Coordinates of C-alpha atoms (C1' of nucleotides) in Angstrom, one line a residue:
Chain X
M644 CA 25.5 3.8 40.8
P645 CA 26.9 6.8 42.6
D646 CA 29.3 8.8 40.5
Q647 CA 32.0 8.4 43.1
E648 CA 34.8 10.6 41.8
A649 CA 34.0 13.0 39.0
M650 CA 31.8 15.8 40.3
P651 CA 32.3 18.6 37.7
D652 CA 32.1 22.1 39.1
P653 CA 29.0 23.8 37.9
A654 CA 29.7 26.7 35.6
H655 CA 28.8 29.3 38.1
Q656 CA 31.4 28.3 40.6
Q657 CA 35.0 29.5 40.4
P658 CA 37.1 26.4 39.5
A659 CA 39.7 25.3 42.0
K660 CA 42.4 25.2 39.4
R661 CA 46.0 24.9 40.5
R662 CA 49.0 26.3 38.7
A663 CA 51.8 23.9 38.1
G664 CA 54.9 24.5 40.2
R665 CA 52.9 26.1 42.9
P666 CA 52.0 24.1 46.0
A667 CA 48.3 23.3 46.3
K668 CA 47.1 25.4 49.2
A669 CA 43.4 24.7 48.7
I670 CA 42.1 22.2 51.2
L671 CA 38.5 22.5 50.1
A672 CA 36.7 22.0 46.9
V673 CA 33.2 21.6 45.6
A674 CA 33.1 17.8 45.5
P675 CA 34.1 17.2 49.2
I676 CA 31.6 19.9 50.2
T677 CA 28.8 18.1 48.4
Q678 CA 29.8 14.8 49.9
A679 CA 30.1 16.2 53.4
A680 CA 26.7 17.9 53.1
L681 CA 25.1 14.6 52.0
E682 CA 26.6 12.8 54.9
L683 CA 25.4 15.4 57.3
I684 CA 21.9 15.2 55.9
R685 CA 21.9 11.4 56.2
R686 CA 23.0 11.6 59.8
D687 CA 21.1 14.6 61.2
G688 CA 18.5 15.4 58.6
Y689 CA 18.1 18.8 56.9
K690 CA 17.9 20.7 60.1
G691 CA 21.4 19.4 60.8
L692 CA 22.8 20.9 57.6
T693 CA 24.1 24.3 58.6
M694 CA 27.1 26.1 57.2
A695 CA 28.7 25.9 60.6
A696 CA 28.2 22.1 60.9
L697 CA 29.4 21.6 57.3
A698 CA 32.5 23.6 58.0
K699 CA 33.2 21.7 61.2
R700 CA 32.9 18.4 59.4
L701 CA 35.5 19.6 56.9
N702 CA 37.7 21.1 59.6
V703 CA 37.6 24.6 58.3
A704 CA 36.1 27.9 59.4
P705 CA 32.5 28.6 58.2
S706 CA 33.7 31.5 56.2
A707 CA 36.1 29.3 54.2
L708 CA 33.1 27.7 52.5
Y709 CA 32.3 30.9 50.8
N710 CA 35.4 30.6 48.6
H711 CA 33.7 27.6 46.9
V712 CA 30.0 28.3 47.1
R713 CA 28.1 31.5 47.0
S714 CA 25.4 30.5 49.5
K715 CA 23.7 27.7 51.3
Q716 CA 21.3 27.6 48.4
D717 CA 24.4 26.7 46.3
V718 CA 25.2 23.8 48.6
L719 CA 21.6 22.5 48.3
A720 CA 21.7 22.7 44.5
L721 CA 25.0 20.7 44.5
V722 CA 23.4 18.0 46.7
Q723 CA 20.3 18.0 44.5
D724 CA 22.3 17.5 41.3
H725 CA 24.5 14.8 43.0
L726 CA 21.4 12.9 44.0
M727 CA 20.2 12.8 40.5
S728 CA 23.0 10.3 39.7
F729 CA 21.2 7.8 42.0
V730 CA 18.0 7.9 40.0
D731 CA 17.9 4.8 37.9
V732 CA 17.3 5.4 34.2
S733 CA 18.7 2.0 33.0
A734 CA 15.2 0.6 32.4
F735 CA 14.9 2.8 29.3
A736 CA 17.6 0.8 27.7
E737 CA 16.0 -2.5 28.6
A738 CA 12.3 -2.5 28.9
A739 CA 9.3 -1.3 26.9
W740 CA 8.2 2.3 27.5
P741 CA 5.4 1.8 30.1
E742 CA 7.6 -0.4 32.2
A743 CA 10.6 1.8 31.8
V744 CA 8.7 4.9 32.8
R745 CA 7.3 3.1 35.9
A746 CA 10.7 1.9 37.0
W747 CA 12.3 5.3 36.5
A748 CA 9.5 7.1 38.3
R749 CA 9.7 4.8 41.3
S750 CA 13.4 5.2 41.6
Y751 CA 13.1 9.0 41.3
R752 CA 10.4 9.1 44.0
D753 CA 12.3 6.9 46.3
V754 CA 15.5 9.0 46.1
F755 CA 13.8 12.3 46.7
A756 CA 11.3 11.1 49.3
Q757 CA 14.3 11.2 51.7
H758 CA 15.2 14.7 50.4
T759 CA 11.9 16.6 50.1
P760 CA 13.5 19.9 51.1
L761 CA 15.3 19.8 47.8
I762 CA 12.2 19.6 45.7
P763 CA 11.4 23.3 45.8
I764 CA 15.0 23.7 44.4
I765 CA 14.9 21.1 41.7
A766 CA 11.6 22.4 40.3
V767 CA 13.1 25.8 39.7
Q768 CA 16.8 25.2 39.0
P769 CA 17.9 25.7 35.4
I770 CA 19.3 22.4 34.2
A771 CA 22.3 24.0 32.5
D772 CA 23.9 24.3 36.0
S773 CA 23.3 20.7 36.9
P774 CA 25.3 18.1 35.0
Q775 CA 23.8 15.0 36.6
T776 CA 20.3 16.3 36.1
L777 CA 21.1 17.0 32.4
R778 CA 22.5 13.4 32.0
S779 CA 19.4 12.0 33.5
Y780 CA 17.0 14.0 31.4
E781 CA 19.0 13.0 28.3
A782 CA 18.5 9.3 29.0
V783 CA 14.8 9.8 29.7
A784 CA 14.2 12.0 26.6
D785 CA 15.9 9.4 24.5
G786 CA 13.7 6.7 25.9
F787 CA 10.6 8.6 25.0
R788 CA 11.9 9.3 21.5
R789 CA 12.8 5.6 20.8
A790 CA 9.3 4.7 22.0
G791 CA 7.9 6.8 19.2
W792 CA 7.0 10.0 21.1
P793 CA 6.6 13.1 18.9
E794 CA 9.6 15.3 19.5
S795 CA 7.6 18.3 20.4
E796 CA 5.7 16.5 23.2
I797 CA 8.6 14.9 25.0
V798 CA 9.4 17.7 27.4
D799 CA 5.8 18.3 28.5
A800 CA 5.3 14.6 29.1
I801 CA 8.4 14.4 31.3
V802 CA 7.5 17.5 33.2
A803 CA 4.0 16.1 33.9
L804 CA 5.5 12.9 35.2
E805 CA 8.0 14.7 37.3
S806 CA 5.2 16.9 38.9
F807 CA 3.5 13.7 40.0
I808 CA 6.8 12.2 41.2
Y809 CA 7.6 15.3 43.3
G810 CA 4.2 15.4 44.9
S811 CA 4.4 11.7 45.6
A812 CA 7.7 12.1 47.3
F813 CA 6.1 14.4 49.9
D814 CA 3.3 11.9 50.4
V815 CA 5.8 9.2 51.4
N816 CA 6.5 11.2 54.6
A817 CA 2.8 11.6 55.5
P818 CA 2.0 10.1 59.0
E819 CA -0.1 6.9 58.9
D820 CA -3.0 8.7 60.6
I821 CA -3.1 11.6 58.2
F822 CA -6.7 10.8 57.2
D823 CA -8.1 10.1 60.7
G824 CA -10.8 12.7 60.9
G825 CA -11.0 12.3 64.6
G826 CA -14.5 11.1 64.1
Q827 CA -15.4 14.5 62.9
P828 CA -19.2 14.6 62.1
A829 CA -18.4 17.4 59.7
A830 CA -17.2 14.9 57.1
P831 CA -19.2 11.7 57.1
G832 CA -18.6 11.1 53.4
L833 CA -14.8 11.3 53.8
T834 CA -14.9 9.2 56.9
G835 CA -16.7 6.5 55.0
A836 CA -14.2 6.6 52.2
V837 CA -11.3 6.4 54.7
Q838 CA -12.8 3.5 56.5
A839 CA -13.7 1.6 53.4
R840 CA -10.1 2.1 52.2
E841 CA -8.7 0.8 55.4
A842 CA -11.0 -2.2 55.5
R843 CA -10.0 -3.2 52.0
H844 CA -6.4 -2.2 51.8
G845 CA -5.1 -1.9 55.4
R846 CA -3.4 1.1 57.0
Y847 CA -2.4 4.1 55.0
T848 CA 0.7 3.9 52.9
A849 CA 1.7 6.3 50.1
D850 CA 2.4 3.3 47.9
R851 CA -1.1 2.5 46.7
A852 CA -1.9 6.1 45.7
F853 CA 1.5 6.2 43.9
A854 CA 0.9 3.0 42.0
L855 CA -2.6 4.1 41.1
G856 CA -1.6 7.5 39.9
L857 CA 1.4 6.3 38.0
D858 CA -0.5 3.6 36.2
A859 CA -3.2 6.1 35.4
I860 CA -0.8 8.8 34.0
V861 CA 1.2 6.2 32.0
D862 CA -2.0 4.8 30.5
G863 CA -3.4 8.2 29.8
L864 CA -0.2 9.5 28.2
L865 CA 0.0 6.4 26.0
A866 CA -3.6 6.7 24.9
R867 CA -3.1 10.3 23.8
R868 CA 0.4 10.1 22.5
G869 CA 0.7 12.4 19.6
D870 CA -2.8 13.7 19.1
T871 CA -2.0 17.3 19.8
Chain J
M1459 CA -15.4 32.5 48.2
P1460 CA -13.2 33.4 51.2
D1461 CA -14.8 32.3 54.5
Q1462 CA -14.5 35.9 55.7
E1463 CA -15.5 35.7 59.3
A1464 CA -15.7 32.3 60.9
M1465 CA -12.3 30.8 61.3
P1466 CA -12.8 28.1 63.9
D1467 CA -9.9 27.5 66.2
P1468 CA -8.2 24.1 65.5
A1469 CA -8.6 21.7 68.4
H1470 CA -5.0 22.0 69.4
Q1471 CA -5.1 25.7 70.2
Q1472 CA -6.5 27.0 73.5
P1473 CA -9.7 28.8 72.7
A1474 CA -9.8 32.5 73.4
K1475 CA -13.1 32.3 75.3
R1476 CA -14.2 35.3 77.4
R1477 CA -16.1 35.1 80.7
A1478 CA -19.2 37.3 80.9
G1479 CA -18.9 40.2 83.2
R1480 CA -15.1 40.2 82.8
P1481 CA -13.6 42.8 80.4
A1482 CA -12.0 41.2 77.4
K1483 CA -8.3 41.6 77.9
A1484 CA -7.3 39.6 74.9
I1485 CA -6.3 41.7 71.9
L1486 CA -5.1 38.7 69.9
A1487 CA -6.7 35.6 68.6
V1488 CA -6.1 32.9 66.1
A1489 CA -8.2 34.3 63.2
P1490 CA -6.5 37.7 63.2
I1491 CA -3.1 36.1 63.3
T1492 CA -4.0 34.0 60.3
Q1493 CA -5.2 37.0 58.4
A1494 CA -2.2 39.1 59.3
A1495 CA 0.1 36.3 58.2
L1496 CA -1.6 36.0 54.9
E1497 CA -1.4 39.7 54.3
L1498 CA 2.3 39.7 55.1
I1499 CA 2.9 36.8 52.7
R1500 CA 1.0 38.6 50.0
R1501 CA 3.0 41.8 50.5
D1502 CA 6.5 40.5 51.2
G1503 CA 6.5 36.8 50.3
Y1504 CA 7.4 34.0 52.7
K1505 CA 10.7 35.4 53.6
G1506 CA 8.8 38.4 55.0
L1507 CA 6.8 36.2 57.3
T1508 CA 8.7 36.3 60.5
M1509 CA 7.3 36.1 64.0
A1510 CA 8.6 39.6 64.6
A1511 CA 7.0 41.1 61.5
L1512 CA 3.7 39.3 62.3
A1513 CA 3.8 40.7 65.8
K1514 CA 4.6 44.2 64.6
R1515 CA 1.6 44.1 62.2
L1516 CA -0.6 43.1 65.1
N1517 CA 0.9 45.8 67.4
V1518 CA 2.0 43.3 70.0
A1519 CA 5.3 41.9 71.2
P1520 CA 6.6 38.8 69.4
S1521 CA 6.3 36.8 72.6
A1522 CA 2.6 37.6 72.8
L1523 CA 2.0 35.4 69.7
Y1524 CA 3.0 32.3 71.7
N1525 CA -0.2 32.6 73.8
H1526 CA -2.1 31.7 70.7
V1527 CA 0.2 29.5 68.6
R1528 CA 2.8 27.1 69.7
S1529 CA 5.3 27.8 66.9
K1530 CA 5.8 29.3 63.5
Q1531 CA 4.8 25.9 62.1
D1532 CA 1.5 26.4 63.7
V1533 CA 1.0 29.8 62.0
L1534 CA 1.9 28.2 58.6
A1535 CA -0.6 25.4 59.3
L1536 CA -3.3 28.0 60.0
V1537 CA -2.6 29.8 56.8
Q1538 CA -2.5 26.5 54.8
D1539 CA -5.9 25.5 56.1
H1540 CA -7.3 29.0 55.5
L1541 CA -6.1 28.9 51.9
M1542 CA -8.0 25.6 51.4
S1543 CA -11.2 27.6 51.5
F1544 CA -10.2 29.4 48.3
V1545 CA -10.0 26.1 46.4
D1546 CA -13.1 25.8 44.3
V1547 CA -15.0 22.6 44.7
S1548 CA -18.2 23.8 43.3
A1549 CA -17.8 22.0 40.0
F1550 CA -18.5 18.7 41.7
A1551 CA -22.1 19.9 42.2
E1552 CA -22.5 21.0 38.7
A1553 CA -20.4 19.2 36.1
A1554 CA -19.7 15.6 35.1
W1555 CA -16.8 13.9 37.0
P1556 CA -14.0 14.5 34.4
E1557 CA -14.8 18.2 34.1
A1558 CA -15.3 18.6 37.8
V1559 CA -12.0 17.1 38.6
R1560 CA -10.2 19.2 36.1
A1561 CA -11.8 22.4 37.4
W1562 CA -11.0 21.5 41.0
A1563 CA -7.4 20.6 40.2
R1564 CA -6.8 23.8 38.3
S1565 CA -8.2 25.9 41.1
Y1566 CA -6.2 23.9 43.7
R1567 CA -2.9 24.3 41.7
D1568 CA -3.5 28.0 41.2
V1569 CA -4.0 28.7 44.9
F1570 CA -0.9 26.9 46.0
A1571 CA 1.3 27.9 43.2
Q1572 CA 1.6 31.2 45.1
H1573 CA 2.2 29.4 48.4
T1574 CA 4.6 26.5 47.6
P1575 CA 6.4 26.8 51.0
L1576 CA 3.2 25.4 52.4
I1577 CA 3.1 22.3 50.3
P1578 CA 5.6 20.4 52.5
I1579 CA 3.2 21.2 55.4
I1580 CA -0.1 20.2 53.7
A1581 CA 1.3 16.9 52.5
V1582 CA 2.1 15.9 56.1
Q1583 CA -0.6 17.7 58.2
P1584 CA -3.3 15.4 59.7
I1585 CA -6.6 16.7 58.4
A1586 CA -8.3 16.4 61.7
D1587 CA -6.6 19.7 62.7
S1588 CA -7.7 21.5 59.5
P1589 CA -11.3 22.3 59.3
Q1590 CA -11.2 23.9 55.8
T1591 CA -9.2 21.1 54.5
L1592 CA -11.7 18.6 55.8
R1593 CA -14.5 20.5 54.3
S1594 CA -12.8 20.5 50.9
Y1595 CA -12.0 16.8 51.0
E1596 CA -15.6 16.1 51.9
A1597 CA -16.9 17.8 48.8
V1598 CA -14.4 16.1 46.6
A1599 CA -15.0 12.6 48.1
D1600 CA -18.7 13.1 47.6
G1601 CA -18.2 14.1 44.0
F1602 CA -16.2 10.9 43.4
R1603 CA -18.9 8.8 45.1
R1604 CA -21.7 10.3 43.1
A1605 CA -19.7 9.6 40.0
G1606 CA -19.7 5.9 40.8
W1607 CA -16.3 5.4 42.4
P1608 CA -15.9 2.4 44.6
E1609 CA -15.8 3.6 48.2
S1610 CA -12.5 1.9 48.9
E1611 CA -10.7 3.6 46.0
I1612 CA -11.7 7.2 46.6
V1613 CA -9.0 8.2 49.0
D1614 CA -6.1 6.8 46.9
A1615 CA -7.5 8.5 43.7
I1616 CA -7.7 11.9 45.5
V1617 CA -4.2 11.5 46.9
A1618 CA -2.8 10.6 43.5
L1619 CA -4.4 13.7 42.0
E1620 CA -3.2 15.9 44.8
S1621 CA 0.4 14.6 44.3
F1622 CA 0.2 15.8 40.8
I1623 CA -1.3 19.1 41.8
Y1624 CA 1.4 19.8 44.4
G1625 CA 4.2 19.0 42.0
S1626 CA 2.6 21.1 39.3
A1627 CA 2.3 24.1 41.7
F1628 CA 6.1 24.2 42.0
D1629 CA 6.4 24.0 38.3
V1630 CA 4.4 27.2 37.9
N1631 CA 7.3 29.0 39.5
A1632 CA 10.0 27.6 37.2
P1633 CA 11.9 30.2 35.2
E1634 CA 11.1 30.4 31.5
D1635 CA 14.7 29.3 30.6
I1636 CA 14.7 26.3 32.9
F1637 CA 15.3 23.9 30.0
D1638 CA 18.0 25.9 28.2
G1639 CA 20.8 23.5 28.2
G1640 CA 23.2 26.3 27.3
G1641 CA 23.9 24.5 24.1
Q1642 CA 25.4 21.7 26.2
P1643 CA 26.9 19.1 23.8
A1644 CA 26.3 16.5 26.5
A1645 CA 22.6 16.4 25.9
P1646 CA 21.8 16.6 22.2
G1647 CA 18.7 14.5 22.5
L1648 CA 17.2 16.7 25.2
T1649 CA 18.2 19.9 23.3
G1650 CA 16.3 18.5 20.3
A1651 CA 13.2 17.9 22.3
V1652 CA 13.4 21.3 24.0
Q1653 CA 13.8 23.0 20.6
A1654 CA 11.0 21.0 19.0
R1655 CA 8.8 22.0 21.9
E1656 CA 9.6 25.6 21.5
A1657 CA 9.1 25.6 17.7
R1658 CA 5.7 24.0 18.1
H1659 CA 4.4 25.5 21.3
G1660 CA 6.4 28.6 22.0
R1661 CA 8.2 29.6 25.2
Y1662 CA 8.0 27.3 28.2
T1663 CA 5.0 27.6 30.5
A1664 CA 3.9 25.2 33.1
D1665 CA 0.4 25.2 31.7
R1666 CA 0.9 22.8 28.8
A1667 CA 2.5 20.1 31.0
F1668 CA -0.2 20.6 33.6
A1669 CA -3.0 20.2 31.0
L1670 CA -1.3 17.2 29.5
G1671 CA -0.7 15.5 32.8
L1672 CA -4.1 16.3 34.1
D1673 CA -5.9 15.0 31.0
A1674 CA -3.8 11.8 31.2
I1675 CA -4.4 11.1 34.8
V1676 CA -8.1 11.8 34.6
D1677 CA -8.4 9.6 31.5
G1678 CA -6.3 6.9 33.1
L1679 CA -8.2 6.9 36.4
L1680 CA -11.5 6.8 34.5
A1681 CA -10.3 3.8 32.4
R1682 CA -9.3 1.8 35.5
R1683 CA -12.1 2.9 37.8
G1684 CA -13.0 0.0 40.0
D1685 CA -10.9 -2.8 38.6
T1686 CA -8.9 -3.4 41.7
Chain R
dA1302 C1' -5.3 34.7 81.0
dC1303 C1' -2.6 37.4 78.3
dC1304 C1' 0.8 40.9 77.7
dT1305 C1' 5.9 43.1 77.8
dG1306 C1' 10.9 43.2 77.7
dA1307 C1' 15.0 41.1 78.2
dA1308 C1' 17.6 37.3 77.1
dC1309 C1' 19.2 32.9 74.7
dA1310 C1' 20.9 30.0 71.4
dC1311 C1' 21.2 29.9 67.2
dC1312 C1' 21.3 31.3 61.8
dG1313 C1' 23.8 32.7 57.1
dT1314 C1' 26.9 35.9 55.5
dT1315 C1' 30.7 39.6 55.2
dC1316 C1' 35.2 41.3 55.6
dA1317 C1' 39.7 42.8 57.2
dA1318 C1' 43.7 40.5 58.1
dG1319 C1' 46.9 37.0 57.3
dT1320 C1' 49.8 33.3 54.2
Chain L
dA1349 C1' 44.0 32.1 45.9
dC1350 C1' 42.3 30.6 50.0
dC1351 C1' 42.1 30.5 54.9
dT1352 C1' 40.9 32.5 59.9
dG1353 C1' 38.5 35.2 63.4
dA1354 C1' 35.6 38.6 64.6
dA1355 C1' 31.5 40.8 63.7
dC1356 C1' 26.7 41.8 61.8
dA1357 C1' 22.0 41.5 61.2
dC1358 C1' 19.0 38.7 61.8
dC1359 C1' 16.0 34.2 63.5
dG1360 C1' 12.4 31.5 66.6
dT1361 C1' 11.5 30.8 71.3
dT1362 C1' 11.6 31.1 76.5
dC1363 C1' 10.6 33.2 80.8
dA1364 C1' 10.2 36.2 84.7
dA1365 C1' 7.6 40.0 85.7
dG1366 C1' 3.6 42.7 85.4
dT1367 C1' -1.9 43.4 85.0

DNA sequence: ACCTGAACACCGTTCAAGT
DNA sequence: ACCTGAACACCGTTCAAGT
């Protein structure tokens, strides 16, 4: 599932081309930087990802990184695109549209729930600079088209689903007691709903809300497919 | 619509009470800090909100702030809760459920589209510490109940809608050309969908995807109300 | 109780100097 | 072309000292 080797340099970075006959002096490149950043994040979280820590892990001086990326934002964008290769789009080739969308959405949420600091970046990053993101969108758009979606509605439907997925990724990190009003008398109605929820479904998890919302949006999209 | 004066201190901050007969020495308090932070954000954006800038605007030393908040995170949580008072829940008292939900969701998205750096905080902040957030949830939960929602499903339905709203708030800040593949031959299917979209609906705005997703999720929720 | 001023331990980024 | 080392302009936060 990971794209192991080939990590094409986004267009906006200067390629690390090597002239034949000249010894390769470069010890750094975009792909190892991305990999090291991801390992650092997995080990120490996003607060552990600093340019200094990244450089140290790669055994170079921090300033050396700036020969390959323009900023820390660039590093984050590289990691974001790389993670997109872990989002499973295979269901679009195998299952019917509603099941395929649900499988894709779950996989997408699960990947980025561990990387919420990237969500503000994804949502705003032009896809032209992100090869893996482009690849993923292509598969999804194709799945929609084969399921009979009108060409002009595909993008908006995908964006709507993504919005729900991004928001749900944050929710995964909510503490279990997020809805404990502390017995606040100011909100008896909410307290009642929270308690009824707990009595019926147990302690708070993001999964029930995600399933409910995903089912609703998939059903709703299907019902209004094409009547625009 | 703004709650002008009364900004109750969250339980976790030490109150700035004054003994009678003693001159008030305190020149700072939580409410002015919140207000100053919001003004700073409106003027210079979130990168302009530093503890130093905040202190300067209040004519105190940066270290003075720490007598009233424990961290910058605290300041952000105060701003977040304050903004919740701008989210319009009045439609729940006036309109039918689907219209009320749509009006509330739009208002919610519009407020936080200008404050996306707060979304990671909202999504994780226990509501007990946030009086305005609590008030807002109370109104929404009540609206759901009066519309006949089963008590145990109210919280999950609201969370699902919020997830969509948060994700959509990011999308508002997407650049117009976010889907320009740069004529990438790698993604002909996506390019087709993007072009068909543009031909039919004009340049990219977040509003169409938001309307589509919101209608879908409202319809979908309504269709499956209670069958759990 | 609440403020100031100095200090600390970081950040990301730049740039002259080397090879 | 790509690296090092030093430096810059910030950050958020702490803490002794004052009132």
